[in-house]
PDB file of C-alpha atoms in Angstrom:
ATOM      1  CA  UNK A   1     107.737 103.033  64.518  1.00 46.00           C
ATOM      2  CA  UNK A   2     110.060 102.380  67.355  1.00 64.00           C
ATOM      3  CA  UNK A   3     111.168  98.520  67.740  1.00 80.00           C
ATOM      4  CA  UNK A   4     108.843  98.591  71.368  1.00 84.00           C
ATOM      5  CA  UNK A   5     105.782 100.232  70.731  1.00 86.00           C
ATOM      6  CA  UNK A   6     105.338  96.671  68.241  1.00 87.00           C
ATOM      7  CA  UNK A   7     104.663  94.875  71.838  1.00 87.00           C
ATOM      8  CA  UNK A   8     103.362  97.765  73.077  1.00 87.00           C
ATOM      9  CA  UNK A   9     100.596  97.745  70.718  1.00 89.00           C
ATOM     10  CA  UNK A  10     100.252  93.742  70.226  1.00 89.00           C
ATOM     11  CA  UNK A  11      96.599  92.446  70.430  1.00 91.00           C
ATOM     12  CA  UNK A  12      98.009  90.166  73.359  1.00 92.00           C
ATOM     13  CA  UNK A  13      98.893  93.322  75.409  1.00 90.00           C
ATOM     14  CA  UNK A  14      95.130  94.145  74.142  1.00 92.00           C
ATOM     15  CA  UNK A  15      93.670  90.754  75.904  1.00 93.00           C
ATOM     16  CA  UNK A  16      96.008  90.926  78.593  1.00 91.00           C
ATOM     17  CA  UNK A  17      94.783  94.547  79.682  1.00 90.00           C
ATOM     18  CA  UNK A  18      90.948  93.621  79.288  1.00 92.00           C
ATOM     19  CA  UNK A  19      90.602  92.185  81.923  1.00 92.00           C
ATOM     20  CA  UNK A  20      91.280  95.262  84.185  1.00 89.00           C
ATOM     21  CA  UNK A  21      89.304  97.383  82.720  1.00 90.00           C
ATOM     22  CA  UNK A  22      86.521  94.946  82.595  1.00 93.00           C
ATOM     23  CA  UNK A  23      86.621  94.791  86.590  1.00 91.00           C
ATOM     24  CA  UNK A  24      86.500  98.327  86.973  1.00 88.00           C
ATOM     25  CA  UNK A  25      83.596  98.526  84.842  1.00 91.00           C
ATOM     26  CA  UNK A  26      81.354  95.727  87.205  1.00 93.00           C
ATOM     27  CA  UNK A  27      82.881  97.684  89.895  1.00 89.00           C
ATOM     28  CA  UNK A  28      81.098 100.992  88.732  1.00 89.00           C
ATOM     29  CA  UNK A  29      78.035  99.142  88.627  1.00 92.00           C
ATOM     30  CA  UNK A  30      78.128  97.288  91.739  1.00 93.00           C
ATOM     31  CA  UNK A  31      78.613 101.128  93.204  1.00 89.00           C
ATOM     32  CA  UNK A  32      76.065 102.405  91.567  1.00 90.00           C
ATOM     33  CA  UNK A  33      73.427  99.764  92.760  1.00 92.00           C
ATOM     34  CA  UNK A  34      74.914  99.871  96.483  1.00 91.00           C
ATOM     35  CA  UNK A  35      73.854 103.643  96.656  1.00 89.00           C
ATOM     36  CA  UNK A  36      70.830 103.611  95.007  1.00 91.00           C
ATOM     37  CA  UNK A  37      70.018 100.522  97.534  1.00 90.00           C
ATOM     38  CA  UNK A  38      71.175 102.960 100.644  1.00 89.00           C
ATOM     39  CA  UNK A  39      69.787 105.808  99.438  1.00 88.00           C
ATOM     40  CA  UNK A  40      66.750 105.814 102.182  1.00 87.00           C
ATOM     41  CA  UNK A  41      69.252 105.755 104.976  1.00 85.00           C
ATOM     42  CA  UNK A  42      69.839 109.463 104.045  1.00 78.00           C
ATOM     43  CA  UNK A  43      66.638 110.038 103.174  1.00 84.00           C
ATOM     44  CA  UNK A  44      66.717 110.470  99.418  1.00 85.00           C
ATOM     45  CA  UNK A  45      63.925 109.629  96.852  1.00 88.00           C
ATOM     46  CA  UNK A  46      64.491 107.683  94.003  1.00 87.00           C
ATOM     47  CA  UNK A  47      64.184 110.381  91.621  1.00 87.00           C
ATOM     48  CA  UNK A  48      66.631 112.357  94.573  1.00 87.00           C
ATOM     49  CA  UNK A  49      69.407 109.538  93.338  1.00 88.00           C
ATOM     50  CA  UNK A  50      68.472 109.919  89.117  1.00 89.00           C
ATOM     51  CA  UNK A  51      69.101 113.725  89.434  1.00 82.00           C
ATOM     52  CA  UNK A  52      72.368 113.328  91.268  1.00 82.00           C
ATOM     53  CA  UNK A  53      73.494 110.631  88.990  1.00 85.00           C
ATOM     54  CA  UNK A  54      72.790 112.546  85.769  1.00 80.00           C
ATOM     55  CA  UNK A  55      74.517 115.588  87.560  1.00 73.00           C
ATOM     56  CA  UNK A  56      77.577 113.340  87.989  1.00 75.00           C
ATOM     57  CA  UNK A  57      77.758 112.120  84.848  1.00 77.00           C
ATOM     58  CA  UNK A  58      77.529 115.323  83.267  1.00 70.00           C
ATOM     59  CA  UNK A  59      79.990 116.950  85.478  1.00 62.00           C
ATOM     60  CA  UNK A  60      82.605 114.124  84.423  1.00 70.00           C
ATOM     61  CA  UNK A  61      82.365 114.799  80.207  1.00 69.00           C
ATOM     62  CA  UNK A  62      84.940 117.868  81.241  1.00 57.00           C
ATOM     63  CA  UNK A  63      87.623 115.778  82.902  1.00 63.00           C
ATOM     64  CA  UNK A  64      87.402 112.796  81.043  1.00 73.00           C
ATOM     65  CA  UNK A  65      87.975 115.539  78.019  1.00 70.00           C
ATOM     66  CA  UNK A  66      91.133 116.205  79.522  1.00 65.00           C
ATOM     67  CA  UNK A  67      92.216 112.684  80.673  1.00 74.00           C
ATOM     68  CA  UNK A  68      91.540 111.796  76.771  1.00 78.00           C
ATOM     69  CA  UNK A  69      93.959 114.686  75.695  1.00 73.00           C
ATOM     70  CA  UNK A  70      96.852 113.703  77.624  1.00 72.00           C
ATOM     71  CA  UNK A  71      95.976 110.460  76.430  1.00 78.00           C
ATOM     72  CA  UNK A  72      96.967 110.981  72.939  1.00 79.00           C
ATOM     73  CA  UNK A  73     100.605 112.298  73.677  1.00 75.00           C
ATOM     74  CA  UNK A  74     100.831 109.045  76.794  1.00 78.00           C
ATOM     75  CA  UNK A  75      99.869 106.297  73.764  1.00 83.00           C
ATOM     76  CA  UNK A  76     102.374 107.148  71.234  1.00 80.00           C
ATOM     77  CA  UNK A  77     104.970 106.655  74.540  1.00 80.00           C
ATOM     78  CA  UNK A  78     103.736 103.803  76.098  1.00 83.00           C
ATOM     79  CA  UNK A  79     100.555 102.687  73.717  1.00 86.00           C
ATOM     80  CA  UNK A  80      97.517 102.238  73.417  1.00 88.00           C
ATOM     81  CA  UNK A  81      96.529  98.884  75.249  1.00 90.00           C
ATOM     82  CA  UNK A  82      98.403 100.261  78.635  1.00 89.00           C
ATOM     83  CA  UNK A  83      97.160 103.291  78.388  1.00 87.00           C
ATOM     84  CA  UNK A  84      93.875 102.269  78.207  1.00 87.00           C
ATOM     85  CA  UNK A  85      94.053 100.092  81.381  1.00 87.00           C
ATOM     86  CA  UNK A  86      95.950 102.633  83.312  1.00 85.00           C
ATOM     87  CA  UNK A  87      93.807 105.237  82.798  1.00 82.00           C
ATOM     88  CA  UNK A  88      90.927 103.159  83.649  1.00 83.00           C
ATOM     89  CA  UNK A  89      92.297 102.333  87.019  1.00 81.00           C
ATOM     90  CA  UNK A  90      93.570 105.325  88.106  1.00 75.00           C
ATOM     91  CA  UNK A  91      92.366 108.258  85.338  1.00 66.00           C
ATOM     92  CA  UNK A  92      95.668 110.236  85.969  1.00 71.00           C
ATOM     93  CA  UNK A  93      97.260 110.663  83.069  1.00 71.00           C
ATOM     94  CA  UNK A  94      99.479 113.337  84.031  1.00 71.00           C
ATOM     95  CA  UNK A  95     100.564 111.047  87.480  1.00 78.00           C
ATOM     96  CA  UNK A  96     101.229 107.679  84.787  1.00 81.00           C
ATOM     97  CA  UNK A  97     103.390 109.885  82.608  1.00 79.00           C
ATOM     98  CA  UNK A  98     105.093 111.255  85.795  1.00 81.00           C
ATOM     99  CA  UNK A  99     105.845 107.330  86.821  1.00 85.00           C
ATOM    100  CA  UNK A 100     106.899 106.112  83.237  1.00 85.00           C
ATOM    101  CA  UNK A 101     109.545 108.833  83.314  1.00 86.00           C
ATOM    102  CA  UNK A 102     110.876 107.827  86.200  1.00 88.00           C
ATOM    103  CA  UNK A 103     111.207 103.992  85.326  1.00 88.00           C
ATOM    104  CA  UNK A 104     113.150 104.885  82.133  1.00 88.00           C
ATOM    105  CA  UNK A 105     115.291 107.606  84.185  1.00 88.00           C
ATOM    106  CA  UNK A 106     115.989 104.460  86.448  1.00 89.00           C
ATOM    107  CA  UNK A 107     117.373 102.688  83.630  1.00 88.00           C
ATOM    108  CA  UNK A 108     119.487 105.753  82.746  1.00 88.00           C
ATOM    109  CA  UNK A 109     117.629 106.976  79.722  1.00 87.00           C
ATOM    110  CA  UNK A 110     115.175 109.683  78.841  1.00 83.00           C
ATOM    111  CA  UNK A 111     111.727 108.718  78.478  1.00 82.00           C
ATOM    112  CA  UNK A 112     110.744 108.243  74.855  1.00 75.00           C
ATOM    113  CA  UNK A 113     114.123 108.712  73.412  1.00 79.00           C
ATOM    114  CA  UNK A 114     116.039 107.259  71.007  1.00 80.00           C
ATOM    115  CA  UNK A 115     118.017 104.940  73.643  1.00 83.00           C
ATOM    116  CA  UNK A 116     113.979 103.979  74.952  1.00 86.00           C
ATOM    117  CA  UNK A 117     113.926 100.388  74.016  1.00 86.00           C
ATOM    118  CA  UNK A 118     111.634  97.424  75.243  1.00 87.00           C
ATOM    119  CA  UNK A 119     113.363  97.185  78.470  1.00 88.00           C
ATOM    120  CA  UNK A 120     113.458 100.324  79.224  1.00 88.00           C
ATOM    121  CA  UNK A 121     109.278  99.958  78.637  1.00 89.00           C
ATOM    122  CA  UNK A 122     109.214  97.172  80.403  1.00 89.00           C
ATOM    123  CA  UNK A 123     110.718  99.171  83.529  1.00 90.00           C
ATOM    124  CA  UNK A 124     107.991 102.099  82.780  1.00 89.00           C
ATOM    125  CA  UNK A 125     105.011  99.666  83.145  1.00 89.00           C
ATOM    126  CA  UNK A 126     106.698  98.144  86.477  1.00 90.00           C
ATOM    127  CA  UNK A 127     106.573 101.641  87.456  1.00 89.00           C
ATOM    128  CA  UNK A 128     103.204 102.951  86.800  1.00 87.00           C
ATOM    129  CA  UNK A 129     101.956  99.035  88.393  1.00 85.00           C
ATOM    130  CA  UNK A 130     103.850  99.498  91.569  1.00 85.00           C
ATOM    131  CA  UNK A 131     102.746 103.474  91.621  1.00 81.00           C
ATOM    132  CA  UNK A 132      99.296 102.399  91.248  1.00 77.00           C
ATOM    133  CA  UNK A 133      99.793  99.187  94.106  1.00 81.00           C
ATOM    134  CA  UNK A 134     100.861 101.608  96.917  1.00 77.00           C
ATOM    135  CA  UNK A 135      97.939 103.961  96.626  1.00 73.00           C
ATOM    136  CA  UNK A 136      95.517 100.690  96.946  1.00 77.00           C
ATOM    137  CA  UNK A 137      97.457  98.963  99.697  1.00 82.00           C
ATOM    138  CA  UNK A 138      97.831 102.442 101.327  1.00 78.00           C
ATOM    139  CA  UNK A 139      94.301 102.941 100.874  1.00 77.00           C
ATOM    140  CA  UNK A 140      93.358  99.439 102.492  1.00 77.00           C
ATOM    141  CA  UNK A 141      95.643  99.695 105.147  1.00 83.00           C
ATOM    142  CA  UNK A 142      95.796 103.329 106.870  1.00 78.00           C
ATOM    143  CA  UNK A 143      92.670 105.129 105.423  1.00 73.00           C
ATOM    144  CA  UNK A 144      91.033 105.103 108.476  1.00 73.00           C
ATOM    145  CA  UNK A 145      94.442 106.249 110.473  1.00 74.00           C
ATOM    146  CA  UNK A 146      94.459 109.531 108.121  1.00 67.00           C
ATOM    147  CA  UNK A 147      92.631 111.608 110.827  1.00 65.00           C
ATOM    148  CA  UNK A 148      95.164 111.315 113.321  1.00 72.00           C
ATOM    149  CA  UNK A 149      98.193 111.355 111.617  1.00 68.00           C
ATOM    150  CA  UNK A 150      96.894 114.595 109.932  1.00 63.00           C
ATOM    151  CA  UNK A 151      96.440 115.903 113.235  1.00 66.00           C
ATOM    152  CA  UNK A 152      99.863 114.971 114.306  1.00 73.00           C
ATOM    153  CA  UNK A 153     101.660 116.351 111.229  1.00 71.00           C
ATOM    154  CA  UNK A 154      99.577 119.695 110.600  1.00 67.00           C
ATOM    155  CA  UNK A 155      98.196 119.893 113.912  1.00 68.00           C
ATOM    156  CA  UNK A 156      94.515 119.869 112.476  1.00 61.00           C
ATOM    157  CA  UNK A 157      95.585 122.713 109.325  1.00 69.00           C
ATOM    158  CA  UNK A 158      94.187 121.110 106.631  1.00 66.00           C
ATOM    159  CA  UNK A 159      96.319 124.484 104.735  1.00 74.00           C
ATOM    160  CA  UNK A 160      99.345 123.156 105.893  1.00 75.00           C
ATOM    161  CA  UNK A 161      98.785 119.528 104.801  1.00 72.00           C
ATOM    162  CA  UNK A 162      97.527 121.044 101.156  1.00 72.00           C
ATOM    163  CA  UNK A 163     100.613 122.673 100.885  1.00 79.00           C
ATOM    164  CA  UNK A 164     103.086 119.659 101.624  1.00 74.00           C
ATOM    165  CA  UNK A 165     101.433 117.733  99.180  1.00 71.00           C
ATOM    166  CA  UNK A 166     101.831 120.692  96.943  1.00 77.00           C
ATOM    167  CA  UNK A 167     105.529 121.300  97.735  1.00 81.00           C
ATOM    168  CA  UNK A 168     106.219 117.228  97.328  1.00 76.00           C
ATOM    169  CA  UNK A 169     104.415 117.916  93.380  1.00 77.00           C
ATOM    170  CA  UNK A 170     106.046 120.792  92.820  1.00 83.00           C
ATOM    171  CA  UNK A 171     109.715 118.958  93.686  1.00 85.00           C
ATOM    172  CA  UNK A 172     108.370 115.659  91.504  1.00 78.00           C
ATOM    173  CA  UNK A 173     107.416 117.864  88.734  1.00 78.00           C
ATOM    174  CA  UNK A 174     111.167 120.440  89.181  1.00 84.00           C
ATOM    175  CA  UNK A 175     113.043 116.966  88.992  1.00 81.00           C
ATOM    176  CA  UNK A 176     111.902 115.466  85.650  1.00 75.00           C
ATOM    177  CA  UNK A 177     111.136 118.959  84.188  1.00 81.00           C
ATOM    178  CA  UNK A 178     114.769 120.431  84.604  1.00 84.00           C
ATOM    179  CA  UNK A 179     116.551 117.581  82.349  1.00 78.00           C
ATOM    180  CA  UNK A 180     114.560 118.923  79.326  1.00 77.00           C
ATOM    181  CA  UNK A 181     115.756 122.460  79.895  1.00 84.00           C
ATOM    182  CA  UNK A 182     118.789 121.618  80.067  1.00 85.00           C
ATOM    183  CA  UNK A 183     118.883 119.825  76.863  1.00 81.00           C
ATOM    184  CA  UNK A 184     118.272 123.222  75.256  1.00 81.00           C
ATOM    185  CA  UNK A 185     116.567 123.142  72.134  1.00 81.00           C
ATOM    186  CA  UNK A 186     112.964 121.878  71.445  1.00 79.00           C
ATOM    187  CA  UNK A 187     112.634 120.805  74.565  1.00 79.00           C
ATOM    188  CA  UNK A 188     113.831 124.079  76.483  1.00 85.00           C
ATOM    189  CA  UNK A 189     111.379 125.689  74.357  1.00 85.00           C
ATOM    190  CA  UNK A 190     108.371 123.106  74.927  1.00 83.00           C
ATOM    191  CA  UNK A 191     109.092 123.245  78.629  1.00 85.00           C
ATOM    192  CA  UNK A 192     109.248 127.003  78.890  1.00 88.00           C
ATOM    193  CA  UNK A 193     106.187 127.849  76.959  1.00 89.00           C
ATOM    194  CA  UNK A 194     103.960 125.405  78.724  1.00 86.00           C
ATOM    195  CA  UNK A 195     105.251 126.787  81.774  1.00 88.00           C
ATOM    196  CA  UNK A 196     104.127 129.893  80.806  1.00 92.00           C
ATOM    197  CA  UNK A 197     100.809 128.192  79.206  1.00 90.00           C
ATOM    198  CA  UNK A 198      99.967 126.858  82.114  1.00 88.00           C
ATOM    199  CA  UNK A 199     100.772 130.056  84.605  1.00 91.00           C
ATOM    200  CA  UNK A 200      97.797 131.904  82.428  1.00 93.00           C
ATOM    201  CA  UNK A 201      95.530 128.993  82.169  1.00 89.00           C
ATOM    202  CA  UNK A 202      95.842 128.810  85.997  1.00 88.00           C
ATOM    203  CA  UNK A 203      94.878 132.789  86.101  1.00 91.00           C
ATOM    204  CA  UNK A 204      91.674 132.455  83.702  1.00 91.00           C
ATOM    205  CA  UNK A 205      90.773 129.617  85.221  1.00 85.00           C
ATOM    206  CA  UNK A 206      90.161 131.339  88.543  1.00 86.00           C
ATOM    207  CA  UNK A 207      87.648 133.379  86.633  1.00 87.00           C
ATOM    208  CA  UNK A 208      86.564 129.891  84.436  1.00 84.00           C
ATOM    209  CA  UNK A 209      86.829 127.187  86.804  1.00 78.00           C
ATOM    210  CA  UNK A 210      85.290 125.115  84.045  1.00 69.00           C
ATOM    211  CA  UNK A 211      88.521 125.240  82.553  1.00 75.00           C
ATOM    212  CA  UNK A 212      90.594 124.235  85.365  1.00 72.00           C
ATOM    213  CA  UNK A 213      90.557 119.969  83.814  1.00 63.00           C
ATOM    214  CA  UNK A 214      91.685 120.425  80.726  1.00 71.00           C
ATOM    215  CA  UNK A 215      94.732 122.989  81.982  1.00 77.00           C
ATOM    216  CA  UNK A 216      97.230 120.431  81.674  1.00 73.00           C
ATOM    217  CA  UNK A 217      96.494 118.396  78.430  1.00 73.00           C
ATOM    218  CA  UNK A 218      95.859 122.714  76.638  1.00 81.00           C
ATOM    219  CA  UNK A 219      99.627 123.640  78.103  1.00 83.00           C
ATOM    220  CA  UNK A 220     100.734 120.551  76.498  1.00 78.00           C
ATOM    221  CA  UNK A 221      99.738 121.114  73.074  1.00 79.00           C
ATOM    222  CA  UNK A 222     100.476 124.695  73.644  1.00 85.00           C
ATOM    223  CA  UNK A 223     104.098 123.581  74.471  1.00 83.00           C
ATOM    224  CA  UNK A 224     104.829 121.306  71.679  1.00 77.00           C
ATOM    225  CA  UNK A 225     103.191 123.380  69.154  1.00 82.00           C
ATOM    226  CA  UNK A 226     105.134 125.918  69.521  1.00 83.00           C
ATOM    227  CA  UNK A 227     108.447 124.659  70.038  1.00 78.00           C
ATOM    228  CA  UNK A 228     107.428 122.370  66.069  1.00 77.00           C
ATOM    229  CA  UNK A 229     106.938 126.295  65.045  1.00 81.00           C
ATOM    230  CA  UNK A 230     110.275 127.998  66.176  1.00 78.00           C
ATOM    231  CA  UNK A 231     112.165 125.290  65.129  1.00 72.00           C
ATOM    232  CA  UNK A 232     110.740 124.870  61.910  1.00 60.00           C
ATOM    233  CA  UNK A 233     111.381 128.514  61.066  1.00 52.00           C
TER     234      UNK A 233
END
């Protein structure tokens, strides 16, 4: 085991991470009780409210499939206790891997390499925390200024604004994918074979949009499987 992932995985990380997840949980209820006390203004029945809520719940087994996926290859990074409260908060695995990459790249190291030390964690976490902190204070601050500033960007194309937001992804994504191919080896391979995982997934999964959540954490596996295979042969 790598010298960090002891603090990564101490029961005081544990304690000091319950806490979070504990408020998101009293925050699902108090949301839950809030609509179910509103629901007459809308006009919907008791029973109305138990239907959708069962229909919600249901819906969310497949992405919280795929959350718990990527999960597996995010704790043996950044462990289990961190994991656990990040993806409780924001459910994005894929986005807190993104931001732990970029903290250790900020400290001039891969992420999860050999030079990854406890500083270089440390700097990961900070990441992911201030990642997470800008969406909220963004959220608090200019939510209700979103209408207009679409407006003024796209001119009213919601298209246009879906593709920016695609465009900024698909740099974010370009940036921390192209050290790994050019590294060569396992991790050329990985990276090109999910690539090309994920291009058919994408495909079938206009025919199976069921499929669509758990694209990522399949390509993944997909990726890393293969590339133990060639090697090993």
């Amino acid at each position: 085991m790598k010298e960090y992932l002891k603090i990564a995985n101490d029961p005081i990380l544990w304690l000091m991470c319950l806490p979070v997840v504990v408020l998101v949980a009293v925050q699902a209820v108090i949301f839950t009780k809030r609509a179910f006390q509103t629901a007459h203004i809308v006009k919907l029945t008791k029973e109305e409210c138990w239907h959708a809520f069962r229909v919600g719940a249901i819906s969310a087994i497949g992405p919280a499939i795929a959350v718990f996926i990527v999960m597996l290859g995010m704790m043996a990074v950044v462990g289990a206790p961190v994991t656990w409260m990040r993806l409780a908060i924001i459910g994005a695995a894929p986005t807190e891997l993104t931001a732990s990459a970029m903290g250790a790249k900020a400290m001039g190291v891969e992420f999860g390499s050999a030079d990854y030390g406890v500083l270089q964690y440390a700097n990961s976490v900070w990441a992911m925390t201030l990642n997470g902190s800008g969406w909220l204070l963004f959220c608090g601050l200019f939510t209700h200024k979103l209408d207009s500033l679409r407006d003024k960007i796209a001119g009213g194309n919601t298209k246009l604004m879906g593709e920016i937001g695609g465009a900024a992804m698909l740099g974010t994504m370009a940036y921390l994918t192209t050290g790994h191919i050019l590294a060569g080896g396992g991790r050329l391979i990985a990276s090109v074979i999910a690539g090309l995982a994920m291009a058919v997934l994408v495909n079938i999964s206009k025919k199976v949009p069921g499929l669509t959540e758990y694209n990522l954490g399949i390509a993944m596996l997909i990726g890393m499987f293969t590339s133990v295979l060639i090697i090993g042969f």
